[in-house]
Amino acid sequence: MDFRLTEEHLMIRDAAREFARQDCLPGVIERDEHQRFAYEQIMKLGTLGFMGMMTDPAYGGSGLDTISYVLAMEEISKIDSSVSVCMSVNNSLVNWGLEAYGTEEQKMRFLEPLARGQQDGRLYIGAFLLSEPEAGSDASAQRTTAIDMGDHYLLNGTKNWITNGSSASVYLVMAQTDSGKGSRGINVLIVEKDSPGITVGVKENKMGIRGSDTHSISFQDVRVPKSHRIGEDGFGFNFAMKTLAGGRIGIAAQALGIAGGAYELCLAYAKERKAFGKSIAEHQAVQFKLADMATRIEASRLLCLKAAWEKDHQMDYSTSSSMAKVFASETAMWVTTEAVQIHGGYGYVKEYHVERLMRDAKITQIYEGTSEIQRLVIGRSILK
Ligand code: CAA
């Protein structure tokens, strides 16, 4: 076993770190405050090759491994998780599924610009439309319908909490075609956002990741060609579960980065801030918190890298990705809460960043499967 990263991994990590510090840090507080989507930063992610990190270069991607993706997600999430969630959804939930299960025609038409994150000098990204007002954790309870009309599907219904909702050009939509078949009656369709009958709802006013573009999306009699279905008839739920297993590695890495960002701020602050005649880092009460932070972050990193390694080695990674996500997201919540505590009053104001990281941490326990769902997935796996 070799825990060292390769030269290539280190280069990717450094490139992501530089991007985060130079391009994401300036304006991050204002973007959060005004819920502003980081258009320029996401465009630059495309130029850097980070919007299709694991996609085959034949389809416009960078052809890197999942370890590289974890390293990049971690670094960017230390600074701005509104940027990294956009990158994560595009890479894991959209590009990966299209590459693994799409037809050649679908890949050439949609995956190529998605992996570049751009088309004709404009942003070109994707969104994953599974959640509904009454189908969150119980994802198979789909009410959106895709009625088979022969050469096309007729799509009706509403999706909720859609990351990249208004900025995406392409939606991957899960919808029920045959309710008699339950989860085996669900299809996944590639839907272009400018198709007639689509309404993008107002942007959600969120606690955290406020710069990310979260909307509800409604479909009214939207015609989707049959050629836009991914996989066989009824493959949609399976597709969603398989893509989410990889997506959870991305969100675990995001949580790892949020925790790491807060920890780095604490280390610097604790060395500088004086109380009772010495730096607060010299007080054991603070030192023990820093030690626990470092330990939990390291454990989260190892879980993320193991899940990524399993994915890169074509092993079953669904249990390890759930383990990484539940552990890293709970670590992020704990570390950021303690980070605010270490900063005291300064931690409670925006200029010191840790309050934003604490708000951003919370969503990692919710999206792409709540902590309860991760435990359910792990429980089923260890008891089978
Ligand atoms: N891979 C492949 N197939 C799978 C699978 C997996 N990991 N897990 C389940 N399946 C299959 C089962 O084999 C079964 O297939 P058959 O009918 O052929 O036997 C079928 O799916 C149904 O499985 P279950 O009976 O286990 O389904 P369930 O309803 O009991 O529970 C669940 C499944 C794990 C709870 C699932 O509903 C789930 O993961 N829920 C959470 C949903 C979620 O993560 N949503 C996130 C929204 S997306 C998002 O947040 C993106 C964003 O914008 C950031």
CSV table of C-alpha atoms and ligand atoms in Angstrom, one decimal:
chain,number,residue,atom,x,y,z
A,1,MET,CA,0.0,0.0,0.0
A,2,ASP,CA,1.3,3.4,-1.0
A,3,PHE,CA,-0.3,6.5,0.5
A,4,ARG,CA,1.8,8.9,-1.5
A,5,LEU,CA,0.2,10.9,-4.3
A,6,THR,CA,1.7,10.8,-7.8
A,7,GLU,CA,3.4,13.9,-9.4
A,8,GLU,CA,0.3,14.3,-11.6
A,9,HIS,CA,-2.0,14.2,-8.6
A,10,LEU,CA,0.1,16.9,-6.8
A,11,MET,CA,0.0,19.1,-9.9
A,12,ILE,CA,-3.8,18.8,-10.2
A,13,ARG,CA,-4.2,19.5,-6.5
A,14,ASP,CA,-1.9,22.6,-6.8
A,15,ALA,CA,-3.8,23.8,-9.9
A,16,ALA,CA,-7.1,23.5,-8.0
A,17,ARG,CA,-5.7,25.3,-5.0
A,18,GLU,CA,-4.4,28.2,-7.1
A,19,PHE,CA,-7.7,28.5,-8.9
A,20,ALA,CA,-9.6,28.5,-5.6
A,21,ARG,CA,-7.3,31.2,-4.0
A,22,GLN,CA,-6.9,33.4,-7.1
A,23,ASP,CA,-10.3,33.1,-8.7
A,24,CYS,CA,-12.8,32.0,-6.1
A,25,LEU,CA,-11.6,33.8,-2.9
A,26,PRO,CA,-12.1,37.3,-4.2
A,27,GLY,CA,-15.8,38.1,-4.0
A,28,VAL,CA,-16.8,34.9,-2.2
A,29,ILE,CA,-18.5,36.7,0.6
A,30,GLU,CA,-20.4,39.0,-1.7
A,31,ARG,CA,-21.5,36.1,-4.0
A,32,ASP,CA,-22.8,34.4,-0.9
A,33,GLU,CA,-24.6,37.5,0.4
A,34,HIS,CA,-26.2,38.3,-2.9
A,35,GLN,CA,-26.7,34.6,-4.0
A,36,ARG,CA,-24.7,35.4,-7.2
A,37,PHE,CA,-23.8,32.5,-9.5
A,38,ALA,CA,-20.1,32.4,-10.1
A,39,TYR,CA,-20.4,32.5,-13.9
A,40,GLU,CA,-16.8,33.5,-14.7
A,41,GLN,CA,-15.3,31.0,-12.2
A,42,ILE,CA,-17.4,28.1,-13.7
A,43,MET,CA,-16.3,29.2,-17.2
A,44,LYS,CA,-12.7,29.1,-16.0
A,45,LEU,CA,-13.3,25.6,-14.5
A,46,GLY,CA,-14.2,24.5,-18.0
A,47,THR,CA,-11.0,26.0,-19.5
A,48,LEU,CA,-9.0,24.3,-16.8
A,49,GLY,CA,-10.5,20.9,-17.8
A,50,PHE,CA,-12.3,20.5,-14.4
A,51,MET,CA,-15.8,20.3,-15.7
A,52,GLY,CA,-15.1,16.9,-17.4
A,53,MET,CA,-12.3,15.7,-15.2
A,54,MET,CA,-12.9,11.9,-15.6
A,55,THR,CA,-14.5,12.1,-19.1
A,56,ASP,CA,-12.6,10.4,-21.9
A,57,PRO,CA,-10.7,13.0,-24.0
A,58,ALA,CA,-12.5,11.6,-27.0
A,59,TYR,CA,-15.6,13.3,-25.6
A,60,GLY,CA,-13.9,16.5,-24.6
A,61,GLY,CA,-12.8,15.5,-21.1
A,62,SER,CA,-9.5,15.4,-19.2
A,63,GLY,CA,-9.4,11.6,-18.8
A,64,LEU,CA,-8.2,11.8,-15.2
A,65,ASP,CA,-9.0,9.4,-12.4
A,66,THR,CA,-11.4,9.8,-9.5
A,67,ILE,CA,-8.5,10.5,-7.0
A,68,SER,CA,-7.7,13.6,-9.1
A,69,TYR,CA,-11.4,14.6,-8.9
A,70,VAL,CA,-11.4,14.2,-5.1
A,71,LEU,CA,-8.2,16.4,-4.7
A,72,ALA,CA,-9.7,19.1,-6.9
A,73,MET,CA,-13.1,19.1,-5.2
A,74,GLU,CA,-11.4,19.3,-1.8
A,75,GLU,CA,-9.2,22.3,-2.7
A,76,ILE,CA,-12.1,24.3,-4.3
A,77,SER,CA,-14.5,23.5,-1.5
A,78,LYS,CA,-12.0,25.0,1.0
A,79,ILE,CA,-12.9,28.3,-0.5
A,80,ASP,CA,-16.2,28.2,-2.4
A,81,SER,CA,-18.7,25.2,-2.3
A,82,SER,CA,-21.2,27.1,-4.5
A,83,VAL,CA,-18.6,26.6,-7.2
A,84,SER,CA,-17.6,23.1,-6.3
A,85,VAL,CA,-21.2,21.7,-6.2
A,86,CYS,CA,-21.7,22.9,-9.8
A,87,MET,CA,-18.5,21.1,-10.7
A,88,SER,CA,-19.5,18.0,-8.8
A,89,VAL,CA,-23.0,17.7,-10.4
A,90,ASN,CA,-21.6,18.2,-13.9
A,91,ASN,CA,-18.8,15.7,-13.4
A,92,SER,CA,-20.4,12.9,-11.5
A,93,LEU,CA,-24.2,13.1,-12.0
A,94,VAL,CA,-24.3,14.2,-15.6
A,95,ASN,CA,-21.1,13.4,-17.5
A,96,TRP,CA,-20.3,10.1,-15.8
A,97,GLY,CA,-23.8,8.7,-16.4
A,98,LEU,CA,-23.9,9.9,-20.1
A,99,GLU,CA,-20.5,8.4,-20.7
A,100,ALA,CA,-21.2,5.1,-19.0
A,101,TYR,CA,-24.7,4.5,-20.5
A,102,GLY,CA,-25.3,7.0,-23.3
A,103,THR,CA,-25.3,6.1,-27.0
A,104,GLU,CA,-22.5,7.4,-29.3
A,105,GLU,CA,-24.8,9.9,-30.8
A,106,GLN,CA,-25.8,11.2,-27.3
A,107,LYS,CA,-22.2,11.5,-26.2
A,108,MET,CA,-21.1,13.4,-29.3
A,109,ARG,CA,-24.0,15.8,-29.1
A,110,PHE,CA,-24.2,16.4,-25.4
A,111,LEU,CA,-21.2,15.0,-23.5
A,112,GLU,CA,-18.6,16.8,-25.6
A,113,PRO,CA,-19.8,20.3,-24.7
A,114,LEU,CA,-20.7,19.3,-21.1
A,115,ALA,CA,-17.2,17.9,-20.5
A,116,ARG,CA,-15.7,21.2,-21.7
A,117,GLY,CA,-18.3,23.2,-19.7
A,118,GLN,CA,-18.6,25.5,-22.7
A,119,GLN,CA,-20.0,25.8,-26.2
A,120,ASP,CA,-19.4,28.7,-28.6
A,121,GLY,CA,-17.8,30.7,-25.8
A,122,ARG,CA,-20.8,30.3,-23.5
A,123,LEU,CA,-21.4,28.2,-20.4
A,124,TYR,CA,-22.7,24.7,-21.1
A,125,ILE,CA,-23.4,22.6,-18.1
A,126,GLY,CA,-25.9,19.9,-16.9
A,127,ALA,CA,-28.3,19.2,-14.1
A,128,PHE,CA,-29.7,16.0,-12.5
A,129,LEU,CA,-33.4,16.1,-12.0
A,130,LEU,CA,-34.4,13.3,-9.6
A,131,SER,CA,-35.9,15.0,-6.5
A,132,GLU,CA,-39.5,16.1,-6.4
A,133,PRO,CA,-41.8,17.8,-3.9
A,134,GLU,CA,-42.8,14.4,-2.6
A,135,ALA,CA,-39.9,12.2,-3.7
A,136,GLY,CA,-36.7,13.1,-1.8
A,137,SER,CA,-35.2,10.3,0.1
A,138,ASP,CA,-37.9,8.0,-1.3
A,139,ALA,CA,-36.6,8.6,-4.8
A,140,SER,CA,-38.6,5.8,-6.5
A,141,ALA,CA,-41.9,7.6,-5.6
A,142,GLN,CA,-41.6,9.6,-8.9
A,143,ARG,CA,-44.7,11.6,-9.9
A,144,THR,CA,-43.2,13.2,-13.0
A,145,THR,CA,-44.5,11.2,-15.9
A,146,ALA,CA,-42.9,10.4,-19.3
A,147,ILE,CA,-45.7,9.0,-21.4
A,148,ASP,CA,-44.6,6.9,-24.3
A,149,MET,CA,-46.1,8.4,-27.4
A,150,GLY,CA,-44.3,6.2,-30.0
A,151,ASP,CA,-41.5,8.3,-31.3
A,152,HIS,CA,-41.3,10.6,-28.3
A,153,TYR,CA,-42.1,10.9,-24.6
A,154,LEU,CA,-44.5,13.5,-23.2
A,155,LEU,CA,-43.1,14.9,-20.0
A,156,ASN,CA,-45.2,16.4,-17.2
A,157,GLY,CA,-44.4,17.2,-13.6
A,158,THR,CA,-42.2,19.2,-11.2
A,159,LYS,CA,-38.7,18.7,-9.9
A,160,ASN,CA,-37.3,20.3,-6.8
A,161,TRP,CA,-33.9,21.5,-5.4
A,162,ILE,CA,-32.2,21.4,-8.8
A,163,THR,CA,-28.6,22.4,-8.7
A,164,ASN,CA,-27.6,24.4,-11.9
A,165,GLY,CA,-31.4,24.7,-12.4
A,166,SER,CA,-31.4,27.9,-14.4
A,167,SER,CA,-27.8,27.9,-15.8
A,168,ALA,CA,-27.8,24.3,-17.2
A,169,SER,CA,-28.3,23.7,-20.9
A,170,VAL,CA,-29.1,20.0,-20.4
A,171,TYR,CA,-31.3,18.3,-17.9
A,172,LEU,CA,-31.1,14.5,-17.1
A,173,VAL,CA,-34.7,13.9,-16.0
A,174,MET,CA,-36.0,10.9,-14.1
A,175,ALA,CA,-39.7,10.2,-14.8
A,176,GLN,CA,-42.2,7.5,-14.5
A,177,THR,CA,-43.4,5.8,-17.7
A,178,ASP,CA,-45.1,2.8,-16.3
A,179,SER,CA,-46.2,3.2,-12.6
A,180,GLY,CA,-47.4,-0.5,-12.6
A,181,LYS,CA,-43.7,-1.5,-12.7
A,182,GLY,CA,-42.6,0.7,-9.8
A,183,SER,CA,-39.0,1.7,-9.9
A,184,ARG,CA,-38.5,-0.5,-13.0
A,185,GLY,CA,-40.9,1.8,-14.9
A,186,ILE,CA,-38.8,4.9,-14.5
A,187,ASN,CA,-36.8,6.3,-17.4
A,188,VAL,CA,-34.0,8.9,-17.7
A,189,LEU,CA,-34.3,11.4,-20.5
A,190,ILE,CA,-31.9,14.0,-21.8
A,191,VAL,CA,-34.0,17.2,-22.0
A,192,GLU,CA,-32.7,20.5,-23.5
A,193,LYS,CA,-33.5,23.4,-21.3
A,194,ASP,CA,-34.9,25.5,-24.1
A,195,SER,CA,-37.5,22.9,-25.0
A,196,PRO,CA,-41.1,24.4,-25.1
A,197,GLY,CA,-43.1,23.6,-21.9
A,198,ILE,CA,-40.3,24.1,-19.4
A,199,THR,CA,-40.6,26.6,-16.6
A,200,VAL,CA,-37.7,27.4,-14.3
A,201,GLY,CA,-39.0,28.4,-10.8
A,202,VAL,CA,-37.6,31.1,-8.6
A,203,LYS,CA,-34.1,30.7,-7.1
A,204,GLU,CA,-34.2,29.1,-3.7
A,205,ASN,CA,-33.1,31.5,-0.9
A,206,LYS,CA,-30.8,29.0,0.9
A,207,MET,CA,-29.0,28.8,4.2
A,208,GLY,CA,-25.7,27.9,2.5
A,209,ILE,CA,-24.1,27.4,-0.9
A,210,ARG,CA,-26.0,30.5,-1.7
A,211,GLY,CA,-24.1,31.2,-4.9
A,212,SER,CA,-25.2,27.9,-6.4
A,213,ASP,CA,-28.1,28.0,-8.7
A,214,THR,CA,-31.0,26.0,-7.1
A,215,HIS,CA,-34.5,26.0,-8.6
A,216,SER,CA,-37.6,24.0,-9.1
A,217,ILE,CA,-38.3,23.0,-12.7
A,218,SER,CA,-41.7,22.3,-14.2
A,219,PHE,CA,-42.6,20.4,-17.3
A,220,GLN,CA,-45.8,20.8,-19.2
A,221,ASP,CA,-46.3,18.5,-22.2
A,222,VAL,CA,-42.6,18.7,-23.1
A,223,ARG,CA,-41.9,16.5,-26.1
A,224,VAL,CA,-38.7,14.5,-25.7
A,225,PRO,CA,-37.5,12.4,-28.6
A,226,LYS,CA,-37.1,8.6,-27.9
A,227,SER,CA,-33.5,8.9,-29.0
A,228,HIS,CA,-32.9,11.0,-25.9
A,229,ARG,CA,-33.6,8.2,-23.5
A,230,ILE,CA,-30.5,6.8,-21.8
A,231,GLY,CA,-30.4,3.0,-21.6
A,232,GLU,CA,-33.1,0.5,-22.0
A,233,ASP,CA,-36.8,1.2,-21.2
A,234,GLY,CA,-37.1,1.3,-17.4
A,235,PHE,CA,-33.4,1.9,-16.7
A,236,GLY,CA,-33.9,5.3,-15.0
A,237,PHE,CA,-33.9,4.4,-11.4
A,238,ASN,CA,-30.9,2.1,-11.7
A,239,PHE,CA,-29.2,4.9,-13.6
A,240,ALA,CA,-30.0,7.3,-10.7
A,241,MET,CA,-28.6,5.0,-8.1
A,242,LYS,CA,-25.5,4.2,-10.0
A,243,THR,CA,-24.7,7.9,-10.7
A,244,LEU,CA,-25.4,8.9,-7.1
A,245,ALA,CA,-22.9,6.3,-5.9
A,246,GLY,CA,-20.2,8.3,-7.7
A,247,GLY,CA,-21.8,11.6,-6.9
A,248,ARG,CA,-21.5,10.9,-3.2
A,249,ILE,CA,-17.7,10.7,-3.6
A,250,GLY,CA,-17.8,14.2,-5.0
A,251,ILE,CA,-20.0,15.5,-2.1
A,252,ALA,CA,-17.8,13.7,0.4
A,253,ALA,CA,-14.8,15.5,-1.0
A,254,GLN,CA,-16.7,18.7,-0.9
A,255,ALA,CA,-17.4,18.1,2.8
A,256,LEU,CA,-13.7,17.3,3.3
A,257,GLY,CA,-12.7,20.6,1.7
A,258,ILE,CA,-15.2,22.6,3.8
A,259,ALA,CA,-13.8,21.0,7.0
A,260,GLY,CA,-10.2,21.5,5.7
A,261,GLY,CA,-10.9,25.2,4.9
A,262,ALA,CA,-12.2,25.9,8.4
A,263,TYR,CA,-9.3,24.0,10.0
A,264,GLU,CA,-6.7,26.0,8.1
A,265,LEU,CA,-8.3,29.2,9.1
A,266,CYS,CA,-8.4,28.0,12.8
A,267,LEU,CA,-4.7,27.1,12.7
A,268,ALA,CA,-3.7,30.5,11.5
A,269,TYR,CA,-6.0,32.3,13.9
A,270,ALA,CA,-5.1,30.2,16.9
A,271,LYS,CA,-1.4,31.0,16.4
A,272,GLU,CA,-2.1,34.8,16.1
A,273,ARG,CA,-4.8,35.4,18.7
A,274,LYS,CA,-3.6,36.0,22.2
A,275,ALA,CA,-5.5,35.4,25.4
A,276,PHE,CA,-4.2,35.3,29.0
A,277,GLY,CA,-0.7,36.2,27.9
A,278,LYS,CA,-0.2,33.6,25.2
A,279,SER,CA,-1.5,32.5,21.8
A,280,ILE,CA,-4.8,30.6,22.1
A,281,ALA,CA,-3.1,27.6,20.3
A,282,GLU,CA,-1.0,27.2,23.4
A,283,HIS,CA,-4.1,26.7,25.5
A,284,GLN,CA,-4.9,23.0,25.8
A,285,ALA,CA,-8.7,23.6,25.3
A,286,VAL,CA,-8.0,25.0,21.8
A,287,GLN,CA,-5.1,22.6,21.0
A,288,PHE,CA,-7.3,19.5,21.7
A,289,LYS,CA,-10.0,20.9,19.3
A,290,LEU,CA,-7.3,21.4,16.6
A,291,ALA,CA,-6.0,17.9,17.2
A,292,ASP,CA,-9.5,16.4,16.9
A,293,MET,CA,-10.2,18.4,13.8
A,294,ALA,CA,-7.0,17.2,12.1
A,295,THR,CA,-7.7,13.6,13.0
A,296,ARG,CA,-11.3,13.6,11.8
A,297,ILE,CA,-10.3,15.4,8.6
A,298,GLU,CA,-7.6,12.8,7.9
A,299,ALA,CA,-10.0,9.9,8.5
A,300,SER,CA,-12.5,11.6,6.1
A,301,ARG,CA,-9.7,12.0,3.5
A,302,LEU,CA,-8.8,8.4,3.7
A,303,LEU,CA,-12.4,7.3,3.2
A,304,CYS,CA,-12.8,9.6,0.2
A,305,LEU,CA,-9.6,8.4,-1.4
A,306,LYS,CA,-10.5,4.7,-0.8
A,307,ALA,CA,-14.0,5.1,-2.4
A,308,ALA,CA,-12.3,6.9,-5.3
A,309,TRP,CA,-9.6,4.2,-5.6
A,310,GLU,CA,-12.3,1.5,-5.7
A,311,LYS,CA,-14.2,3.4,-8.4
A,312,ASP,CA,-10.9,3.7,-10.4
A,313,HIS,CA,-10.4,0.0,-10.1
A,314,GLN,CA,-13.9,-0.9,-11.3
A,315,MET,CA,-14.8,-2.3,-7.9
A,316,ASP,CA,-18.2,-1.9,-6.1
A,317,TYR,CA,-17.9,1.5,-4.5
A,318,SER,CA,-21.5,2.2,-3.4
A,319,THR,CA,-20.9,1.3,0.3
A,320,SER,CA,-17.6,3.1,0.6
A,321,SER,CA,-19.0,6.2,-1.1
A,322,SER,CA,-21.8,6.3,1.4
A,323,MET,CA,-19.3,5.8,4.3
A,324,ALA,CA,-17.2,8.6,2.9
A,325,LYS,CA,-20.1,10.9,2.5
A,326,VAL,CA,-21.7,10.3,5.9
A,327,PHE,CA,-18.4,10.6,7.8
A,328,ALA,CA,-17.0,13.6,5.9
A,329,SER,CA,-20.2,15.5,6.0
A,330,GLU,CA,-20.6,15.0,9.8
A,331,THR,CA,-17.0,15.9,10.2
A,332,ALA,CA,-17.6,19.1,8.2
A,333,MET,CA,-20.5,20.1,10.4
A,334,TRP,CA,-18.5,19.4,13.6
A,335,VAL,CA,-15.3,21.1,12.4
A,336,THR,CA,-17.0,24.2,11.2
A,337,THR,CA,-19.1,24.6,14.4
A,338,GLU,CA,-15.9,24.3,16.4
A,339,ALA,CA,-14.2,26.7,14.0
A,340,VAL,CA,-16.8,29.4,14.8
A,341,GLN,CA,-16.2,28.6,18.5
A,342,ILE,CA,-12.4,29.0,18.3
A,343,HIS,CA,-12.9,32.3,16.5
A,344,GLY,CA,-15.3,33.5,19.1
A,345,GLY,CA,-17.1,36.7,18.2
A,346,TYR,CA,-15.0,37.0,15.0
A,347,GLY,CA,-16.3,33.6,13.9
A,348,TYR,CA,-19.8,35.0,14.0
A,349,VAL,CA,-19.2,37.7,11.4
A,350,LYS,CA,-18.8,37.2,7.7
A,351,GLU,CA,-15.3,38.6,7.1
A,352,TYR,CA,-13.7,35.6,8.9
A,353,HIS,CA,-15.3,33.0,6.5
A,354,VAL,CA,-16.0,30.3,9.1
A,355,GLU,CA,-19.7,31.1,9.6
A,356,ARG,CA,-20.2,30.7,5.8
A,357,LEU,CA,-18.3,27.4,5.9
A,358,MET,CA,-20.6,26.3,8.8
A,359,ARG,CA,-23.7,27.2,6.7
A,360,ASP,CA,-22.3,25.5,3.7
A,361,ALA,CA,-21.4,22.3,5.6
A,362,LYS,CA,-25.0,21.6,6.5
A,363,ILE,CA,-26.1,20.8,3.0
A,364,THR,CA,-23.5,18.0,2.7
A,365,GLN,CA,-25.5,16.1,5.2
A,366,ILE,CA,-28.6,16.4,3.1
A,367,TYR,CA,-28.1,16.4,-0.7
A,368,GLU,CA,-27.2,13.4,-2.8
A,369,GLY,CA,-28.8,11.3,0.0
A,370,THR,CA,-29.2,12.4,3.6
A,371,SER,CA,-27.0,10.9,6.3
A,372,GLU,CA,-29.9,8.7,7.2
A,373,ILE,CA,-30.0,7.3,3.6
A,374,GLN,CA,-26.3,6.8,3.7
A,375,ARG,CA,-26.7,4.7,6.9
A,376,LEU,CA,-29.5,2.8,5.2
A,377,VAL,CA,-27.3,2.0,2.2
A,378,ILE,CA,-24.4,1.0,4.5
A,379,GLY,CA,-26.7,-1.0,6.8
A,380,ARG,CA,-28.2,-3.0,3.9
A,381,SER,CA,-24.8,-3.7,2.5
A,382,ILE,CA,-23.3,-5.0,5.8
A,383,LEU,CA,-26.4,-7.1,6.7
A,384,LYS,CA,-27.0,-8.8,3.3
B,1,CAA,N1,-27.1,0.6,-7.9
B,1,CAA,C1,-27.9,0.0,-8.8
B,1,CAA,N2,-29.2,-0.3,-8.5
B,1,CAA,C2,-29.7,-0.1,-7.3
B,1,CAA,C3,-28.9,0.6,-6.3
B,1,CAA,C4,-27.5,0.9,-6.6
B,1,CAA,N3,-26.7,1.5,-5.8
B,1,CAA,N4,-29.7,0.7,-5.2
B,1,CAA,C5,-30.9,0.2,-5.5
B,1,CAA,N5,-30.9,-0.3,-6.8
B,1,CAA,C6,-31.9,-0.9,-7.5
B,1,CAA,C7,-32.3,-2.2,-6.7
B,1,CAA,O1,-31.5,-3.3,-7.1
B,1,CAA,C8,-33.8,-2.4,-7.2
B,1,CAA,O2,-33.8,-3.0,-8.5
B,1,CAA,P1,-34.8,-4.1,-8.8
B,1,CAA,O3,-36.2,-3.5,-8.7
B,1,CAA,O4,-34.4,-4.5,-10.2
B,1,CAA,O5,-34.6,-5.2,-7.8
B,1,CAA,C9,-34.3,-1.0,-7.3
B,1,CAA,O6,-33.1,-0.1,-7.5
B,1,CAA,C10,-35.0,-0.5,-6.1
B,1,CAA,O7,-34.2,-0.7,-5.0
B,1,CAA,P2,-34.7,-0.6,-3.5
B,1,CAA,O8,-35.9,-1.5,-3.3
B,1,CAA,O9,-33.5,-0.8,-2.6
B,1,CAA,O10,-35.2,0.9,-3.4
B,1,CAA,P3,-35.7,1.7,-2.2
B,1,CAA,O11,-36.8,2.5,-2.7
B,1,CAA,O12,-36.0,0.8,-1.0
B,1,CAA,O13,-34.5,2.6,-1.7
B,1,CAA,C11,-32.8,4.2,-1.7
B,1,CAA,C12,-33.5,3.1,-2.4
B,1,CAA,C13,-31.4,3.8,-1.5
B,1,CAA,C14,-33.4,4.7,-0.4
B,1,CAA,C15,-32.9,5.4,-2.8
B,1,CAA,O14,-34.2,5.8,-2.9
B,1,CAA,C16,-32.0,6.5,-2.5
B,1,CAA,O15,-30.8,6.5,-2.7
B,1,CAA,N6,-32.6,7.6,-2.0
B,1,CAA,C17,-31.9,8.9,-1.8
B,1,CAA,C18,-32.1,9.7,-3.1
B,1,CAA,C19,-31.0,10.7,-3.2
B,1,CAA,O16,-29.8,10.5,-3.0
B,1,CAA,N7,-31.4,11.9,-3.8
B,1,CAA,C20,-30.5,12.9,-4.1
B,1,CAA,C21,-31.0,13.8,-5.0
B,1,CAA,S1,-29.9,14.3,-6.3
B,1,CAA,C22,-29.1,15.7,-5.6
B,1,CAA,O17,-29.1,16.0,-4.5
B,1,CAA,C23,-28.2,16.3,-6.6
B,1,CAA,C24,-27.9,17.7,-6.4
B,1,CAA,O18,-28.4,18.6,-7.0
B,1,CAA,C25,-26.7,18.1,-5.6
